Amino acid sequence: MGAVYVRGPKWCGKTTTCEQFAASTLKMRDPDRYAANMEAAAIRPSLLLRGDRPRLIDEWQVAPVLWDAVINEIDEEGGRPGQFMLTGSATPSRQAEEQPKHTGTGRIARLVMGAMTLEESGESSCEVRLSALFGGSLTQVEAMSSVSVERYAELICGGGWPAPIARGVLDTSVAYDYIDAICEADISEAADSNLDPLRARALLRAIARNTAQEASVPTLLADVHDVGVGMSEPTLRVYLNALRRLFVVEDVRAWAPTLRSRTPLRSASVWHLCDPSLEAAALETSPEGLLSDLNTMGYLFESLCVRDLRAYMRSLGGDVYHYRDKSGLEVDAVVRLRSGAWGAVEIKLGGARRIDEGAANVRALAEKVDGHHTPAPAFCMVLTGGQFGYTRPDGVHVVPIACLAH
């Protein structure tokens, strides 16, 4: 492609990563150049594209006209690949005066960057690779993790933010500062309207309370009202859309395979924030608080696992879904490649009984799927916060998340 657009939440490393490949860089929000940059974007945006290639344009969305300017430049150069990199931690709001006119199809490739996984931060031993499970080269798991439940509580609250990880420190204040910035400034900018910080904070807390669960808009509204904040459904949707534009809220869609029986499927998405540390901060908890409330920690541990699974699956050209049907069967994550190959994953913080429950669920889903239209799963797995990875006699792999890699 002529350009690549790297998008994702703030502070996850988009600009720093792209700068390692860029020959020149334009930072639209540079305070010394902001006024001049915006003036050039309004008068002749092509001026901002001048520079050695590949040229990085950071936070392009503050002047959406740059999108079309980049496309025009790519066409002028005959579609030559590798000319531009665009980064952004928000998409332009629908109210923005200058909306991109072209989708970018055929010119701009899109990549998603999230917070760092346990593989990237060095916490994972990388003994169990999803690619090997899908490829069939790993049929028996044998792995061991040194990460304790206390350490998982720290990893949840510290998050996958590159700067503190690079310094080798646990800094739970980062997530609290992130929540403050979202509520006080970022969400209003994303919505192109002045939104109430108290409402934003109440909504983030409601999403965190319902993380990894099917939470309807009425459920979120009820949670917001429980903390004394009034909000109508249309208003809540304005806030939700702004959080999506900031890449802070992520929906895990429902998977709809062909089943042997006519069991009705539930199609609602499951909510997650982009990093479990934001959920911990929204709930105003700490590593010690999680260890004293293992039920809440279990939900946030699931969010940690889904964060990593989504990153690993993106690198493999796939995605993560969830499965729920009207019979009561639930599977936390279905990882699926574009080829149609898939794996069933249950997520349990620990405990033999919970692992047995998870194994039963993934086996039940495997048996429900109609093998003529949807292939049998490439693997069934229970992701845990335990120490040992192994394959059960029933073929279900038990894998500590701190042993998993892409």
XYZ file of C-alpha atoms in Angstrom:
406
model
C 0.000 0.000 0.000
C 1.011 3.606 -0.453
C 0.357 4.311 3.226
C -0.430 2.577 6.486
C -2.735 3.949 9.158
C -1.788 2.780 12.660
C -4.623 3.434 15.079
C -5.234 2.633 18.716
C -5.503 4.155 22.190
C -3.228 6.943 23.328
C 0.133 6.090 24.814
C 0.326 2.543 23.442
C 3.424 3.292 21.333
C 2.091 4.097 17.861
C 4.258 7.135 17.192
C 7.396 5.716 18.806
C 7.074 2.528 16.781
C 6.477 4.311 13.477
C 9.366 6.723 14.109
C 11.707 3.734 13.919
C 10.700 3.325 10.254
C 10.104 6.953 9.235
C 12.521 9.030 7.196
C 10.726 12.252 8.206
C 8.043 13.133 10.740
C 5.242 15.694 11.005
C 3.666 15.992 14.452
C 0.413 17.855 13.984
C 0.050 18.624 17.705
C 3.560 20.027 18.121
C 2.806 23.164 20.205
C 5.514 25.167 18.406
C 4.067 24.314 15.001
C 0.375 23.670 15.659
C -0.982 26.987 14.370
C 1.231 26.867 11.284
C 0.314 23.251 10.628
C -3.411 23.965 10.846
C -3.050 26.989 8.578
C -1.199 24.925 5.984
C -3.816 22.165 6.237
C -6.558 24.723 5.566
C -4.801 26.457 2.651
C -2.661 23.806 0.936
C -2.389 20.457 2.771
C 0.102 19.105 0.238
C 2.718 21.376 1.877
C 2.591 19.186 4.974
C 3.372 16.088 2.940
C 6.760 17.361 1.849
C 9.639 15.401 3.320
C 11.635 12.221 2.924
C 9.614 9.047 2.523
C 8.256 7.186 4.308
C 6.845 10.268 6.029
C 5.082 9.918 9.360
C 2.066 12.157 9.991
C 1.217 11.921 13.670
C -2.333 12.717 14.889
C -3.533 13.345 11.349
C -7.158 13.440 12.515
C -6.834 16.983 13.877
C -6.849 17.985 10.175
C -8.908 15.256 8.447
C -8.240 16.831 5.048
C -4.769 15.262 5.257
C -6.312 11.839 4.631
C -7.485 12.849 1.151
C -4.245 14.732 0.536
C -2.260 11.566 1.242
C -4.478 9.550 -1.093
C -4.044 12.145 -3.846
C -0.263 12.112 -3.371
C -0.201 8.301 -3.555
C -2.169 8.417 -6.804
C 0.174 11.081 -8.185
C 3.097 8.760 -7.435
C 1.443 5.881 -9.279
C 0.569 3.977 -6.136
C 4.186 3.477 -5.085
C 4.136 1.614 -1.749
C 5.601 2.762 1.551
C 5.187 6.527 1.181
C 3.326 7.528 4.348
C 2.481 6.398 7.855
C -0.507 7.918 9.631
C -1.038 7.544 13.364
C -4.028 8.510 15.453
C -5.541 7.892 18.857
C -8.994 9.036 17.760
C -11.092 8.974 14.625
C -12.613 12.251 13.389
C -16.049 12.864 14.847
C -19.013 12.984 12.519
C -19.367 16.657 13.411
C -15.885 17.506 12.124
C -16.029 20.187 9.445
C -13.622 18.452 7.064
C -14.495 14.790 6.735
C -12.318 12.536 4.557
C -14.004 12.086 1.197
C -12.267 8.826 0.249
C -12.250 5.545 2.199
C -8.611 4.890 1.323
C -9.367 1.519 -0.247
C -6.376 0.315 -2.228
C -4.180 3.131 -0.946
C -4.120 2.991 2.857
C -3.791 -0.194 4.908
C -5.141 -0.152 8.458
C -3.380 -1.637 11.452
C -4.516 -1.703 15.065
C -2.035 -1.267 17.909
C -3.035 -1.929 21.494
C -1.320 -1.950 24.841
C 1.573 -4.387 25.220
C 0.853 -8.072 25.739
C 2.559 -10.273 28.310
C 4.674 -11.649 25.469
C 5.858 -8.153 24.547
C 6.475 -7.051 28.134
C 8.566 -10.159 28.827
C 6.194 -11.664 31.397
C 5.304 -14.645 29.197
C 7.603 -17.636 28.797
C 6.190 -18.042 25.235
C 6.189 -21.833 25.555
C 2.739 -22.212 23.978
C 2.161 -20.487 20.658
C -1.270 -19.987 19.111
C 0.238 -20.437 15.653
C 1.454 -23.908 16.655
C -1.956 -24.829 18.094
C -3.672 -23.759 14.876
C -1.040 -25.458 12.739
C -1.362 -28.780 14.554
C 2.311 -28.971 15.428
C 1.554 -28.640 19.161
C -0.701 -31.446 20.346
C 0.619 -31.883 23.873
C 1.271 -28.863 26.071
C 4.000 -28.824 28.689
C 4.798 -25.429 30.181
C 5.414 -23.657 33.466
C 4.798 -20.073 34.560
C 6.548 -18.235 37.375
C 3.838 -15.552 37.572
C 1.924 -15.675 40.866
C -1.641 -14.534 41.493
C -0.177 -11.535 43.324
C 1.829 -10.658 40.221
C -1.270 -10.989 38.033
C -3.004 -8.443 40.268
C -0.082 -6.097 39.655
C -0.115 -6.744 35.897
C -3.836 -6.005 35.744
C -3.490 -2.700 37.598
C -0.216 -1.681 35.936
C -1.398 -2.473 32.434
C 0.471 -2.832 29.182
C 1.656 0.765 28.824
C 5.134 0.841 27.231
C 6.746 3.712 29.174
C 6.545 2.248 32.716
C 7.261 -1.247 31.363
C 10.426 0.088 29.698
C 11.473 1.613 33.031
C 10.835 -1.697 34.773
C 8.473 -0.191 37.343
C 4.917 -0.931 38.428
C 3.072 2.369 38.159
C -0.633 1.968 38.836
C -1.070 5.760 38.813
C -0.720 5.729 35.023
C -4.197 4.242 34.577
C -5.737 6.733 37.013
C -4.143 9.612 35.083
C -5.395 8.066 31.830
C -8.978 7.930 33.144
C -8.699 11.558 34.306
C -7.487 12.674 30.875
C -10.305 10.822 29.117
C -12.981 12.317 31.330
C -11.626 15.856 31.567
C -10.605 16.447 27.951
C -10.287 13.591 25.464
C -13.914 12.476 25.372
C -15.155 16.017 24.663
C -12.641 16.400 21.836
C -13.654 13.048 20.358
C -17.332 14.006 20.505
C -16.659 17.550 19.248
C -18.862 18.691 22.123
C -18.499 19.559 25.805
C -19.277 16.343 27.677
C -19.679 16.097 31.425
C -16.605 14.560 33.159
C -18.824 13.114 35.908
C -20.998 11.328 33.374
C -17.934 10.073 31.516
C -16.433 8.727 34.731
C -19.718 7.068 35.742
C -20.017 5.391 32.343
C -16.429 4.100 32.433
C -17.109 2.671 35.885
C -20.290 1.005 34.614
C -18.423 -0.575 31.697
C -15.676 -1.745 34.067
C -18.274 -3.268 36.403
C -19.719 -5.196 33.477
C -16.484 -6.119 31.743
C -16.465 -9.544 30.082
C -20.259 -9.685 30.367
C -23.196 -9.086 28.050
C -24.225 -5.664 29.292
C -27.058 -3.951 27.475
C -27.395 -0.185 27.270
C -30.205 -0.324 29.879
C -27.813 -2.199 32.199
C -25.191 0.520 31.790
C -27.828 3.186 32.355
C -28.935 1.499 35.572
C -25.340 1.360 36.821
C -24.804 5.022 35.979
C -27.985 5.971 37.833
C -26.881 3.876 40.828
C -24.024 6.304 41.455
C -26.361 9.290 41.283
C -25.599 10.455 37.749
C -28.521 11.127 35.435
C -28.242 10.172 31.775
C -30.713 9.351 29.018
C -30.149 6.533 26.532
C -29.388 8.888 23.587
C -26.873 10.754 25.759
C -25.225 7.522 26.865
C -24.784 6.519 23.229
C -23.042 9.836 22.514
C -20.553 9.073 25.283
C -20.112 5.473 24.129
C -19.429 6.526 20.541
C -16.834 9.033 21.726
C -15.087 6.316 23.770
C -15.071 4.076 20.704
C -13.498 6.854 18.630
C -10.784 7.043 21.295
C -10.251 3.260 20.980
C -10.910 2.977 24.719
C -14.003 0.761 24.502
C -13.769 -2.504 22.577
C -16.626 -4.815 21.706
C -16.092 -8.558 21.423
C -18.697 -9.717 18.936
C -20.752 -12.875 19.230
C -19.751 -15.882 17.128
C -22.511 -17.588 15.159
C -21.434 -21.044 13.928
C -23.699 -23.608 12.320
C -24.950 -25.900 15.098
C -26.249 -29.461 15.034
C -29.412 -28.384 16.840
C -31.628 -25.308 16.523
C -30.365 -23.741 19.722
C -30.985 -19.961 19.520
C -27.833 -17.883 19.816
C -27.384 -14.672 21.764
C -25.927 -11.938 19.586
C -25.025 -9.160 22.040
C -21.404 -8.042 22.211
C -19.276 -8.260 25.340
C -17.688 -5.075 26.673
C -14.030 -4.493 27.500
C -11.888 -1.430 27.957
C -8.707 -1.474 25.895
C -6.534 -2.421 28.886
C -7.497 -3.998 32.230
C -5.623 -1.280 34.109
C -8.277 1.220 32.987
C -10.989 -1.036 34.388
C -9.135 -1.293 37.690
C -8.734 2.496 37.796
C -12.374 3.092 36.879
C -13.347 0.822 39.774
C -10.848 2.642 42.014
C -9.142 -0.563 43.066
C -5.541 -1.705 43.509
C -3.568 -4.964 43.463
C -4.402 -5.409 47.154
C -8.054 -4.624 46.461
C -8.228 -7.253 43.715
C -6.640 -9.898 45.928
C -9.341 -9.248 48.529
C -12.090 -9.551 45.877
C -11.210 -12.503 43.671
C -14.579 -12.394 41.908
C -13.810 -8.933 40.494
C -10.229 -9.976 39.829
C -11.536 -12.907 37.796
C -13.408 -10.576 35.439
C -10.422 -8.255 35.062
C -8.148 -11.260 34.534
C -10.446 -12.275 31.687
C -10.055 -8.784 30.244
C -6.260 -9.159 30.450
C -6.467 -12.457 28.561
C -8.792 -11.043 25.894
C -6.427 -8.085 25.395
C -3.573 -10.482 24.669
C -5.651 -12.872 22.571
C -6.834 -10.019 20.350
C -3.255 -8.854 19.752
C -2.031 -12.371 19.022
C -4.927 -13.059 16.665
C -4.380 -9.794 14.787
C -0.811 -10.912 14.113
C -2.156 -14.222 12.760
C -4.810 -12.581 10.598
C -7.769 -13.465 12.803
C -10.049 -12.136 15.506
C -11.627 -12.957 18.863
C -15.335 -13.574 19.454
C -17.451 -14.928 22.296
C -20.148 -17.604 22.282
C -23.395 -17.658 24.232
C -26.628 -19.470 23.482
C -30.094 -19.659 25.012
C -29.350 -23.061 26.571
C -26.940 -21.349 28.961
C -23.692 -22.490 27.339
C -21.038 -19.772 27.382
C -17.478 -19.785 26.057
C -15.396 -16.735 26.899
C -13.380 -16.519 23.683
C -13.540 -18.076 20.246
C -10.346 -17.366 18.315
C -10.897 -17.619 14.575
C -8.618 -17.282 11.547
C -9.789 -15.978 8.187
C -9.424 -19.509 6.849
C -12.275 -20.586 9.140
C -10.045 -22.497 11.580
C -11.039 -21.772 15.153
C -10.323 -22.593 18.750
C -12.510 -22.513 21.849
C -11.053 -20.791 24.910
C -12.407 -20.550 28.425
C -10.697 -18.190 30.887
C -10.393 -19.114 34.564
C -8.187 -17.392 37.108
C -7.518 -20.716 38.833
C -8.816 -23.649 40.842
C -9.313 -27.259 39.770
C -13.116 -27.021 39.855
C -13.180 -23.899 37.674
C -10.759 -25.494 35.198
C -13.045 -28.546 35.005
C -15.996 -26.230 34.312
C -14.076 -24.444 31.576
C -13.011 -27.709 29.954
C -16.606 -28.935 29.992
C -17.787 -25.746 28.279
C -15.278 -25.851 25.425
C -15.963 -29.554 24.862
C -19.703 -28.887 24.830
C -19.277 -26.197 22.174
C -17.098 -28.504 20.064
C -19.825 -31.140 20.188
C -22.581 -28.656 19.285
C -20.930 -27.413 16.107
C -22.145 -28.961 12.866
C -18.945 -30.317 11.333
C -20.377 -30.231 7.790
C -20.684 -26.443 7.722
C -18.334 -25.323 10.500
C -15.120 -27.322 10.978
C -14.255 -28.974 14.264
C -12.096 -26.775 16.510
C -8.361 -26.815 15.910
C -7.979 -26.899 19.705
C -9.826 -26.402 22.964
C -8.096 -24.518 25.751
C -8.566 -23.192 29.264
C -6.455 -20.089 29.908
C -5.542 -19.748 33.567
C -3.555 -17.779 36.090
C -2.017 -20.989 37.374
C 1.552 -22.224 37.273
C 1.485 -25.324 35.074
C 0.492 -25.870 31.464
C -0.554 -29.351 30.361
C -2.956 -31.291 28.166
C -5.787 -33.085 29.924
C -6.804 -36.662 29.061
C -9.873 -35.231 27.269
C -7.563 -33.243 24.936
C -8.261 -29.814 26.421
C -5.098 -27.740 26.888
C -4.681 -25.929 30.211
C -2.384 -22.962 29.575
C -1.251 -20.164 31.902
C -1.673 -16.842 30.077
C 1.933 -16.122 31.089
C 3.050 -19.044 28.887
C 1.080 -17.978 25.795
C 2.416 -16.164 22.710
C 1.308 -15.510 19.167
